[in-house]
Amino acid sequence: MLTSRQQEQRQVQEQEQMQLQRQVQELQRQVQELQRQVQELQRQVLRQPFRHKRSKQEPTGQQ
């Protein structure tokens, strides 16, 4: 049988674990959303004709 002190600690730990799990789930949702945005951006990039704009703007022979 647990003492009241041990029981209290266990309850606190369980509450903290639940909070952490909720935070993890929230972060996972955010990650999924970001991955979706990345895929969308990659699609947009692939649709554009590939141009090397930088090489024209940079002065030649200087670094």
N, CA, C and O atoms as a Tripos MOL2 file, in Angstrom:
@<TRIPOS>MOLECULE
protein
  252   251    63     0     0
PROTEIN
NO_CHARGES

@<TRIPOS>ATOM
      1 N           0.8470   -1.2110    0.0000 N.3       1 MET1
      2 CA          0.0000    0.0000    0.0000 C.3       1 MET1
      3 C           0.8770    1.2530    0.0000 C.2       1 MET1
      4 O           1.8720    1.3350    0.7200 O.2       1 MET1
      5 N           0.4890    2.2120   -0.8120 N.am      2 LEU2
      6 CA          1.2710    3.4360   -0.9210 C.3       2 LEU2
      7 C           0.9310    4.3940    0.2110 C.2       2 LEU2
      8 O          -0.2110    4.4610    0.6670 O.2       2 LEU2
      9 N           1.9250    5.1240    0.6490 N.am      3 THR3
     10 CA          1.6450    6.2030    1.5920 C.3       3 THR3
     11 C           0.9820    7.3440    0.8280 C.2       3 THR3
     12 O           1.0690    7.4060   -0.3980 O.2       3 THR3
     13 N           0.3270    8.2390    1.5420 N.am      4 SER4
     14 CA         -0.3680    9.3400    0.8820 C.3       4 SER4
     15 C           0.6270   10.1970    0.1000 C.2       4 SER4
     16 O           0.2860   10.7390   -0.9520 O.2       4 SER4
     17 N           1.8610   10.3220    0.6110 N.am      5 ARG5
     18 CA          2.8900   11.1110   -0.0780 C.3       5 ARG5
     19 C           3.2240   10.4560   -1.4290 C.2       5 ARG5
     20 O           3.2910   11.1430   -2.4490 O.2       5 ARG5
     21 N           3.4300    9.1510   -1.4360 N.am      6 GLN6
     22 CA          3.7500    8.4370   -2.6720 C.3       6 GLN6
     23 C           2.5900    8.5380   -3.6640 C.2       6 GLN6
     24 O           2.7870    8.7150   -4.8660 O.2       6 GLN6
     25 N           1.3840    8.4210   -3.1250 N.am      7 GLN7
     26 CA          0.2130    8.4960   -3.9910 C.3       7 GLN7
     27 C           0.1260    9.8680   -4.6450 C.2       7 GLN7
     28 O          -0.1890    9.9940   -5.8280 O.2       7 GLN7
     29 N           0.4150   10.8960   -3.8450 N.am      8 GLU8
     30 CA          0.3930   12.2660   -4.3580 C.3       8 GLU8
     31 C           1.4070   12.4110   -5.5010 C.2       8 GLU8
     32 O           1.0920   12.9400   -6.5660 O.2       8 GLU8
     33 N           2.6110   11.9360   -5.2560 N.am      9 GLN9
     34 CA          3.6570   12.0270   -6.2790 C.3       9 GLN9
     35 C           3.2280   11.3050   -7.5510 C.2       9 GLN9
     36 O           3.4440   11.7990   -8.6570 O.2       9 GLN9
     37 N           2.6200   10.1340   -7.3840 N.am     10 ARG10
     38 CA          2.2090    9.3610   -8.5540 C.3      10 ARG10
     39 C           1.1510   10.1310   -9.3370 C.2      10 ARG10
     40 O           1.1940   10.1590  -10.5670 O.2      10 ARG10
     41 N           0.2180   10.7460   -8.6520 N.am     11 GLN11
     42 CA         -0.8190   11.5130   -9.3340 C.3      11 GLN11
     43 C          -0.2040   12.6690  -10.1120 C.2      11 GLN11
     44 O          -0.5660   12.9270  -11.2590 O.2      11 GLN11
     45 N           0.7340   13.3610   -9.4660 N.am     12 VAL12
     46 CA          1.3960   14.4920  -10.1280 C.3      12 VAL12
     47 C           2.1090   14.0080  -11.3850 C.2      12 VAL12
     48 O           2.0150   14.6370  -12.4390 O.2      12 VAL12
     49 N           2.8210   12.8920  -11.2730 N.am     13 GLN13
     50 CA          3.5390   12.3530  -12.4270 C.3      13 GLN13
     51 C           2.5730   12.0100  -13.5590 C.2      13 GLN13
     52 O           2.8450   12.2950  -14.7250 O.2      13 GLN13
     53 N           1.4480   11.3990  -13.2080 N.am     14 GLU14
     54 CA          0.4750   11.0270  -14.2330 C.3      14 GLU14
     55 C          -0.0800   12.2570  -14.9350 C.2      14 GLU14
     56 O          -0.2530   12.2630  -16.1530 O.2      14 GLU14
     57 N          -0.3600   13.3080  -14.1500 N.am     15 GLN15
     58 CA         -0.8680   14.5400  -14.7510 C.3      15 GLN15
     59 C           0.1740   15.1450  -15.6850 C.2      15 GLN15
     60 O          -0.1510   15.5940  -16.7840 O.2      15 GLN15
     61 N           1.4230   15.1530  -15.2380 N.am     16 GLU16
     62 CA          2.4900   15.7110  -16.0740 C.3      16 GLU16
     63 C           2.6230   14.9020  -17.3620 C.2      16 GLU16
     64 O           2.7920   15.4720  -18.4400 O.2      16 GLU16
     65 N           2.5480   13.5870  -17.2540 N.am     17 GLN17
     66 CA          2.6560   12.7430  -18.4430 C.3      17 GLN17
     67 C           1.5260   13.0440  -19.4220 C.2      17 GLN17
     68 O           1.7470   13.1230  -20.6300 O.2      17 GLN17
     69 N           0.3240   13.2090  -18.8970 N.am     18 MET18
     70 CA         -0.8060   13.5020  -19.7680 C.3      18 MET18
     71 C          -0.6010   14.8360  -20.4730 C.2      18 MET18
     72 O          -0.8680   14.9630  -21.6680 O.2      18 MET18
     73 N          -0.1260   15.8260  -19.7300 N.am     19 GLN19
     74 CA          0.1400   17.1340  -20.3380 C.3      19 GLN19
     75 C           1.1820   17.0140  -21.4440 C.2      19 GLN19
     76 O           1.0290   17.5870  -22.5230 O.2      19 GLN19
     77 N           2.2450   16.2580  -21.1610 N.am     20 LEU20
     78 CA          3.3040   16.0900  -22.1560 C.3      20 LEU20
     79 C           2.7630   15.3840  -23.3910 C.2      20 LEU20
     80 O           3.0990   15.7520  -24.5160 O.2      20 LEU20
     81 N           1.9290   14.3730  -23.1850 N.am     21 GLN21
     82 CA          1.3640   13.6640  -24.3320 C.3      21 GLN21
     83 C           0.5210   14.6010  -25.1800 C.2      21 GLN21
     84 O           0.5590   14.5420  -26.4090 O.2      21 GLN21
     85 N          -0.2440   15.4700  -24.5170 N.am     22 ARG22
     86 CA         -1.0520   16.4360  -25.2700 C.3      22 ARG22
     87 C          -0.1540   17.3670  -26.0750 C.2      22 ARG22
     88 O          -0.4250   17.6500  -27.2420 O.2      22 ARG22
     89 N           0.9170   17.8400  -25.4450 N.am     23 GLN23
     90 CA          1.8440   18.7300  -26.1460 C.3      23 GLN23
     91 C           2.4620   18.0210  -27.3430 C.2      23 GLN23
     92 O           2.6010   18.6080  -28.4160 O.2      23 GLN23
     93 N           2.8340   16.7530  -27.1550 N.am     24 VAL24
     94 CA          3.4330   15.9850  -28.2440 C.3      24 VAL24
     95 C           2.4390   15.8600  -29.3970 C.2      24 VAL24
     96 O           2.8060   16.0350  -30.5590 O.2      24 VAL24
     97 N           1.1920   15.5590  -29.0760 N.am     25 GLN25
     98 CA          0.1780   15.4290  -30.1220 C.3      25 GLN25
     99 C           0.0110   16.7420  -30.8700 C.2      25 GLN25
    100 O          -0.1130   16.7590  -32.0940 O.2      25 GLN25
    101 N           0.0090   17.8380  -30.1270 N.am     26 GLU26
    102 CA         -0.1350   19.1490  -30.7570 C.3      26 GLU26
    103 C           1.0440   19.4140  -31.6890 C.2      26 GLU26
    104 O           0.8650   19.8970  -32.8070 O.2      26 GLU26
    105 N           2.2450   19.0960  -31.2210 N.am     27 LEU27
    106 CA          3.4360   19.3030  -32.0510 C.3      27 LEU27
    107 C           3.3890   18.4190  -33.2960 C.2      27 LEU27
    108 O           3.7720   18.8540  -34.3830 O.2      27 LEU27
    109 N           2.9260   17.1980  -33.1420 N.am     28 GLN28
    110 CA          2.8300   16.3020  -34.2900 C.3      28 GLN28
    111 C           1.8580   16.8650  -35.3190 C.2      28 GLN28
    112 O           2.0910   16.7660  -36.5240 O.2      28 GLN28
    113 N           0.7640   17.4580  -34.8350 N.am     29 ARG29
    114 CA         -0.1850   18.0890  -35.7630 C.3      29 ARG29
    115 C           0.5000   19.2180  -36.5220 C.2      29 ARG29
    116 O           0.3490   19.3440  -37.7370 O.2      29 ARG29
    117 N           1.2540   20.0360  -35.7920 N.am     30 GLN30
    118 CA          1.9450   21.1580  -36.4300 C.3      30 GLN30
    119 C           2.9530   20.6530  -37.4540 C.2      30 GLN30
    120 O           3.0870   21.2270  -38.5350 O.2      30 GLN30
    121 N           3.6630   19.5780  -37.1130 N.am     31 VAL31
    122 CA          4.6480   19.0130  -38.0400 C.3      31 VAL31
    123 C           3.9510   18.5530  -39.3180 C.2      31 VAL31
    124 O           4.4350   18.8070  -40.4210 O.2      31 VAL31
    125 N           2.8160   17.8780  -39.1660 N.am     32 GLN32
    126 CA          2.0880   17.4190  -40.3430 C.3      32 GLN32
    127 C           1.6630   18.5870  -41.2090 C.2      32 GLN32
    128 O           1.7370   18.5260  -42.4370 O.2      32 GLN32
    129 N           1.2170   19.6550  -40.5570 N.am     33 GLU33
    130 CA          0.7980   20.8350  -41.3060 C.3      33 GLU33
    131 C           1.9840   21.4230  -42.0730 C.2      33 GLU33
    132 O           1.8550   21.7930  -43.2400 O.2      33 GLU33
    133 N           3.1360   21.5040  -41.4090 N.am     34 LEU34
    134 CA          4.3280   22.0420  -42.0720 C.3      34 LEU34
    135 C           4.7610   21.1490  -43.2330 C.2      34 LEU34
    136 O           5.1590   21.6470  -44.2860 O.2      34 LEU34
    137 N           4.6860   19.8510  -43.0460 N.am     35 GLN35
    138 CA          5.0600   18.9370  -44.1260 C.3      35 GLN35
    139 C           4.1460   19.1350  -45.3220 C.2      35 GLN35
    140 O           4.5840   19.0760  -46.4710 O.2      35 GLN35
    141 N           2.8700   19.3720  -45.0370 N.am     36 ARG36
    142 CA          1.9240   19.6080  -46.1240 C.3      36 ARG36
    143 C           2.3130   20.8780  -46.8790 C.2      36 ARG36
    144 O           2.2880   20.9040  -48.1100 O.2      36 ARG36
    145 N           2.6710   21.9260  -46.1460 N.am     37 GLN37
    146 CA          3.0720   23.1770  -46.7790 C.3      37 GLN37
    147 C           4.3360   22.9820  -47.6070 C.2      37 GLN37
    148 O           4.4580   23.5280  -48.7030 O.2      37 GLN37
    149 N           5.2770   22.2000  -47.0770 N.am     38 VAL38
    150 CA          6.5210   21.9450  -47.8100 C.3      38 VAL38
    151 C           6.2080   21.2400  -49.1230 C.2      38 VAL38
    152 O           6.7500   21.6000  -50.1690 O.2      38 VAL38
    153 N           5.3380   20.2430  -49.0730 N.am     39 GLN39
    154 CA          4.9830   19.5250  -50.2990 C.3      39 GLN39
    155 C           4.3450   20.4660  -51.3060 C.2      39 GLN39
    156 O           4.6230   20.3950  -52.5030 O.2      39 GLN39
    157 N           3.4940   21.3410  -50.8130 N.am     40 GLU40
    158 CA          2.8410   22.2970  -51.7080 C.3      40 GLU40
    159 C           3.8790   23.2070  -52.3600 C.2      40 GLU40
    160 O           3.8230   23.4590  -53.5640 O.2      40 GLU40
    161 N           4.8220   23.6950  -51.5630 N.am     41 LEU41
    162 CA          5.8680   24.5670  -52.1150 C.3      41 LEU41
    163 C           6.7210   23.8120  -53.1290 C.2      41 LEU41
    164 O           7.0880   24.3590  -54.1690 O.2      41 LEU41
    165 N           7.0330   22.5630  -52.8280 N.am     42 GLN42
    166 CA          7.8310   21.7760  -53.7730 C.3      42 GLN42
    167 C           7.0850   21.6200  -55.0920 C.2      42 GLN42
    168 O           7.6860   21.6850  -56.1650 O.2      42 GLN42
    169 N           5.7860   21.4150  -55.0100 N.am     43 ARG43
    170 CA          5.0020   21.3000  -56.2450 C.3      43 ARG43
    171 C           5.0830   22.5900  -57.0400 C.2      43 ARG43
    172 O           5.2610   22.5670  -58.2580 O.2      43 ARG43
    173 N           4.9500   23.7310  -56.3400 N.am     44 GLN44
    174 CA          5.0000   25.0220  -57.0360 C.3      44 GLN44
    175 C           6.3630   25.2180  -57.6980 C.2      44 GLN44
    176 O           6.4410   25.6970  -58.8290 O.2      44 GLN44
    177 N           7.4230   24.8530  -57.0030 N.am     45 VAL45
    178 CA          8.7710   25.0150  -57.5570 C.3      45 VAL45
    179 C           8.9280   24.1560  -58.8000 C.2      45 VAL45
    180 O           9.5140   24.5860  -59.7930 O.2      45 VAL45
    181 N           8.3990   22.9300  -58.7380 N.am     46 LEU46
    182 CA          8.5360   22.0240  -59.8830 C.3      46 LEU46
    183 C           7.7650   22.5540  -61.0840 C.2      46 LEU46
    184 O           8.1560   22.3170  -62.2270 O.2      46 LEU46
    185 N           6.6730   23.2700  -60.8320 N.am     47 ARG47
    186 CA          5.8760   23.7810  -61.9510 C.3      47 ARG47
    187 C           6.6020   24.8910  -62.6940 C.2      47 ARG47
    188 O           6.4170   25.0580  -63.9000 O.2      47 ARG47
    189 N           7.4330   25.6550  -61.9790 N.am     48 GLN48
    190 CA          8.1030   26.7920  -62.6190 C.3      48 GLN48
    191 C           9.2210   26.2990  -63.5240 C.2      48 GLN48
    192 O           9.9220   25.3520  -63.1710 O.2      48 GLN48
    193 N           9.4010   26.9230  -64.6860 N.am     49 PRO49
    194 CA         10.5530   26.5940  -65.5220 C.3      49 PRO49
    195 C          11.8290   26.9230  -64.7570 C.2      49 PRO49
    196 O          11.8910   27.9290  -64.0500 O.2      49 PRO49
    197 N          12.8200   26.0970  -64.8930 N.am     50 PHE50
    198 CA         14.0390   26.2440  -64.0870 C.3      50 PHE50
    199 C          14.9380   27.3010  -64.7050 C.2      50 PHE50
    200 O          15.4160   27.1450  -65.8280 O.2      50 PHE50
    201 N          15.1650   28.3770  -63.9650 N.am     51 ARG51
    202 CA         16.0060   29.4590  -64.4840 C.3      51 ARG51
    203 C          17.0980   29.7730  -63.4720 C.2      51 ARG51
    204 O          16.8660   29.7350  -62.2640 O.2      51 ARG51
    205 N          18.2800   30.0800  -63.9680 N.am     52 HIS52
    206 CA         19.3650   30.5230  -63.0960 C.3      52 HIS52
    207 C          19.3870   32.0470  -63.1370 C.2      52 HIS52
    208 O          20.0900   32.6470  -63.9500 O.2      52 HIS52
    209 N          18.6150   32.6590  -62.2580 N.am     53 LYS53
    210 CA         18.5690   34.1270  -62.2680 C.3      53 LYS53
    211 C          19.8670   34.6990  -61.6870 C.2      53 LYS53
    212 O          20.3870   35.7050  -62.1690 O.2      53 LYS53
    213 N          20.3770   34.0400  -60.6490 N.am     54 ARG54
    214 CA         21.4970   34.6200  -59.9090 C.3      54 ARG54
    215 C          22.6820   34.8610  -60.8120 C.2      54 ARG54
    216 O          23.3280   35.9050  -60.7220 O.2      54 ARG54
    217 N          22.9840   33.8970  -61.6970 N.am     55 SER55
    218 CA         24.2200   33.9980  -62.4730 C.3      55 SER55
    219 C          24.2210   35.2510  -63.3460 C.2      55 SER55
    220 O          25.2850   35.7930  -63.6470 O.2      55 SER55
    221 N          23.0380   35.7170  -63.7560 N.am     56 LYS56
    222 CA         22.9930   36.9300  -64.5810 C.3      56 LYS56
    223 C          23.2440   38.1870  -63.7340 C.2      56 LYS56
    224 O          23.9260   39.1180  -64.1630 O.2      56 LYS56
    225 N          22.6720   38.1860  -62.5180 N.am     57 GLN57
    226 CA         22.7560   39.3920  -61.7020 C.3      57 GLN57
    227 C          24.1510   39.5930  -61.1190 C.2      57 GLN57
    228 O          24.6100   40.7260  -60.9740 O.2      57 GLN57
    229 N          24.8310   38.4840  -60.7820 N.am     58 GLU58
    230 CA         26.1320   38.6340  -60.1470 C.3      58 GLU58
    231 C          27.1470   39.1660  -61.1470 C.2      58 GLU58
    232 O          27.2220   38.6900  -62.2800 O.2      58 GLU58
    233 N          27.9220   40.1480  -60.7270 N.am     59 PRO59
    234 CA         28.9910   40.6480  -61.6150 C.3      59 PRO59
    235 C          29.9910   39.5320  -61.8760 C.2      59 PRO59
    236 O          30.4200   38.8520  -60.9440 O.2      59 PRO59
    237 N          30.3650   39.3380  -63.1380 N.am     60 THR60
    238 CA         31.2370   38.2130  -63.4850 C.3      60 THR60
    239 C          32.6570   38.4740  -62.9940 C.2      60 THR60
    240 O          33.1490   39.6020  -63.0240 O.2      60 THR60
    241 N          33.3080   37.3900  -62.5370 N.am     61 GLY61
    242 CA         34.7050   37.4900  -62.1290 C.3      61 GLY61
    243 C          34.8960   38.0530  -60.7350 C.2      61 GLY61
    244 O          36.0320   38.1520  -60.2710 O.2      61 GLY61
    245 N          33.8270   38.4260  -60.0530 N.am     62 GLN62
    246 CA         33.9780   38.9240  -58.6830 C.3      62 GLN62
    247 C          33.3240   37.9440  -57.7260 C.2      62 GLN62
    248 O          32.2750   37.3690  -58.0120 O.2      62 GLN62
    249 N          33.9870   37.7660  -56.5550 N.am     63 GLN63
    250 CA         33.4170   36.8530  -55.5770 C.3      63 GLN63
    251 C          33.4250   37.4630  -54.2000 C.2      63 GLN63
    252 O          32.9790   36.8320  -53.2420 O.2      63 GLN63
@<TRIPOS>BOND
     1     1     2 1
     2     2     3 1
     3     3     4 2
     4     3     5 am
     5     5     6 1
     6     6     7 1
     7     7     8 2
     8     7     9 am
     9     9    10 1
    10    10    11 1
    11    11    12 2
    12    11    13 am
    13    13    14 1
    14    14    15 1
    15    15    16 2
    16    15    17 am
    17    17    18 1
    18    18    19 1
    19    19    20 2
    20    19    21 am
    21    21    22 1
    22    22    23 1
    23    23    24 2
    24    23    25 am
    25    25    26 1
    26    26    27 1
    27    27    28 2
    28    27    29 am
    29    29    30 1
    30    30    31 1
    31    31    32 2
    32    31    33 am
    33    33    34 1
    34    34    35 1
    35    35    36 2
    36    35    37 am
    37    37    38 1
    38    38    39 1
    39    39    40 2
    40    39    41 am
    41    41    42 1
    42    42    43 1
    43    43    44 2
    44    43    45 am
    45    45    46 1
    46    46    47 1
    47    47    48 2
    48    47    49 am
    49    49    50 1
    50    50    51 1
    51    51    52 2
    52    51    53 am
    53    53    54 1
    54    54    55 1
    55    55    56 2
    56    55    57 am
    57    57    58 1
    58    58    59 1
    59    59    60 2
    60    59    61 am
    61    61    62 1
    62    62    63 1
    63    63    64 2
    64    63    65 am
    65    65    66 1
    66    66    67 1
    67    67    68 2
    68    67    69 am
    69    69    70 1
    70    70    71 1
    71    71    72 2
    72    71    73 am
    73    73    74 1
    74    74    75 1
    75    75    76 2
    76    75    77 am
    77    77    78 1
    78    78    79 1
    79    79    80 2
    80    79    81 am
    81    81    82 1
    82    82    83 1
    83    83    84 2
    84    83    85 am
    85    85    86 1
    86    86    87 1
    87    87    88 2
    88    87    89 am
    89    89    90 1
    90    90    91 1
    91    91    92 2
    92    91    93 am
    93    93    94 1
    94    94    95 1
    95    95    96 2
    96    95    97 am
    97    97    98 1
    98    98    99 1
    99    99   100 2
   100    99   101 am
   101   101   102 1
   102   102   103 1
   103   103   104 2
   104   103   105 am
   105   105   106 1
   106   106   107 1
   107   107   108 2
   108   107   109 am
   109   109   110 1
   110   110   111 1
   111   111   112 2
   112   111   113 am
   113   113   114 1
   114   114   115 1
   115   115   116 2
   116   115   117 am
   117   117   118 1
   118   118   119 1
   119   119   120 2
   120   119   121 am
   121   121   122 1
   122   122   123 1
   123   123   124 2
   124   123   125 am
   125   125   126 1
   126   126   127 1
   127   127   128 2
   128   127   129 am
   129   129   130 1
   130   130   131 1
   131   131   132 2
   132   131   133 am
   133   133   134 1
   134   134   135 1
   135   135   136 2
   136   135   137 am
   137   137   138 1
   138   138   139 1
   139   139   140 2
   140   139   141 am
   141   141   142 1
   142   142   143 1
   143   143   144 2
   144   143   145 am
   145   145   146 1
   146   146   147 1
   147   147   148 2
   148   147   149 am
   149   149   150 1
   150   150   151 1
   151   151   152 2
   152   151   153 am
   153   153   154 1
   154   154   155 1
   155   155   156 2
   156   155   157 am
   157   157   158 1
   158   158   159 1
   159   159   160 2
   160   159   161 am
   161   161   162 1
   162   162   163 1
   163   163   164 2
   164   163   165 am
   165   165   166 1
   166   166   167 1
   167   167   168 2
   168   167   169 am
   169   169   170 1
   170   170   171 1
   171   171   172 2
   172   171   173 am
   173   173   174 1
   174   174   175 1
   175   175   176 2
   176   175   177 am
   177   177   178 1
   178   178   179 1
   179   179   180 2
   180   179   181 am
   181   181   182 1
   182   182   183 1
   183   183   184 2
   184   183   185 am
   185   185   186 1
   186   186   187 1
   187   187   188 2
   188   187   189 am
   189   189   190 1
   190   190   191 1
   191   191   192 2
   192   191   193 am
   193   193   194 1
   194   194   195 1
   195   195   196 2
   196   195   197 am
   197   197   198 1
   198   198   199 1
   199   199   200 2
   200   199   201 am
   201   201   202 1
   202   202   203 1
   203   203   204 2
   204   203   205 am
   205   205   206 1
   206   206   207 1
   207   207   208 2
   208   207   209 am
   209   209   210 1
   210   210   211 1
   211   211   212 2
   212   211   213 am
   213   213   214 1
   214   214   215 1
   215   215   216 2
   216   215   217 am
   217   217   218 1
   218   218   219 1
   219   219   220 2
   220   219   221 am
   221   221   222 1
   222   222   223 1
   223   223   224 2
   224   223   225 am
   225   225   226 1
   226   226   227 1
   227   227   228 2
   228   227   229 am
   229   229   230 1
   230   230   231 1
   231   231   232 2
   232   231   233 am
   233   233   234 1
   234   234   235 1
   235   235   236 2
   236   235   237 am
   237   237   238 1
   238   238   239 1
   239   239   240 2
   240   239   241 am
   241   241   242 1
   242   242   243 1
   243   243   244 2
   244   243   245 am
   245   245   246 1
   246   246   247 1
   247   247   248 2
   248   247   249 am
   249   249   250 1
   250   250   251 1
   251   251   252 2
@<TRIPOS>SUBSTRUCTURE
     1 MET1         2 RESIDUE 1 A MET
     2 LEU2         6 RESIDUE 1 A LEU
     3 THR3        10 RESIDUE 1 A THR
     4 SER4        14 RESIDUE 1 A SER
     5 ARG5        18 RESIDUE 1 A ARG
     6 GLN6        22 RESIDUE 1 A GLN
     7 GLN7        26 RESIDUE 1 A GLN
     8 GLU8        30 RESIDUE 1 A GLU
     9 GLN9        34 RESIDUE 1 A GLN
    10 ARG10       38 RESIDUE 1 A ARG
    11 GLN11       42 RESIDUE 1 A GLN
    12 VAL12       46 RESIDUE 1 A VAL
    13 GLN13       50 RESIDUE 1 A GLN
    14 GLU14       54 RESIDUE 1 A GLU
    15 GLN15       58 RESIDUE 1 A GLN
    16 GLU16       62 RESIDUE 1 A GLU
    17 GLN17       66 RESIDUE 1 A GLN
    18 MET18       70 RESIDUE 1 A MET
    19 GLN19       74 RESIDUE 1 A GLN
    20 LEU20       78 RESIDUE 1 A LEU
    21 GLN21       82 RESIDUE 1 A GLN
    22 ARG22       86 RESIDUE 1 A ARG
    23 GLN23       90 RESIDUE 1 A GLN
    24 VAL24       94 RESIDUE 1 A VAL
    25 GLN25       98 RESIDUE 1 A GLN
    26 GLU26      102 RESIDUE 1 A GLU
    27 LEU27      106 RESIDUE 1 A LEU
    28 GLN28      110 RESIDUE 1 A GLN
    29 ARG29      114 RESIDUE 1 A ARG
    30 GLN30      118 RESIDUE 1 A GLN
    31 VAL31      122 RESIDUE 1 A VAL
    32 GLN32      126 RESIDUE 1 A GLN
    33 GLU33      130 RESIDUE 1 A GLU
    34 LEU34      134 RESIDUE 1 A LEU
    35 GLN35      138 RESIDUE 1 A GLN
    36 ARG36      142 RESIDUE 1 A ARG
    37 GLN37      146 RESIDUE 1 A GLN
    38 VAL38      150 RESIDUE 1 A VAL
    39 GLN39      154 RESIDUE 1 A GLN
    40 GLU40      158 RESIDUE 1 A GLU
    41 LEU41      162 RESIDUE 1 A LEU
    42 GLN42      166 RESIDUE 1 A GLN
    43 ARG43      170 RESIDUE 1 A ARG
    44 GLN44      174 RESIDUE 1 A GLN
    45 VAL45      178 RESIDUE 1 A VAL
    46 LEU46      182 RESIDUE 1 A LEU
    47 ARG47      186 RESIDUE 1 A ARG
    48 GLN48      190 RESIDUE 1 A GLN
    49 PRO49      194 RESIDUE 1 A PRO
    50 PHE50      198 RESIDUE 1 A PHE
    51 ARG51      202 RESIDUE 1 A ARG
    52 HIS52      206 RESIDUE 1 A HIS
    53 LYS53      210 RESIDUE 1 A LYS
    54 ARG54      214 RESIDUE 1 A ARG
    55 SER55      218 RESIDUE 1 A SER
    56 LYS56      222 RESIDUE 1 A LYS
    57 GLN57      226 RESIDUE 1 A GLN
    58 GLU58      230 RESIDUE 1 A GLU
    59 PRO59      234 RESIDUE 1 A PRO
    60 THR60      238 RESIDUE 1 A THR
    61 GLY61      242 RESIDUE 1 A GLY
    62 GLN62      246 RESIDUE 1 A GLN
    63 GLN63      250 RESIDUE 1 A GLN
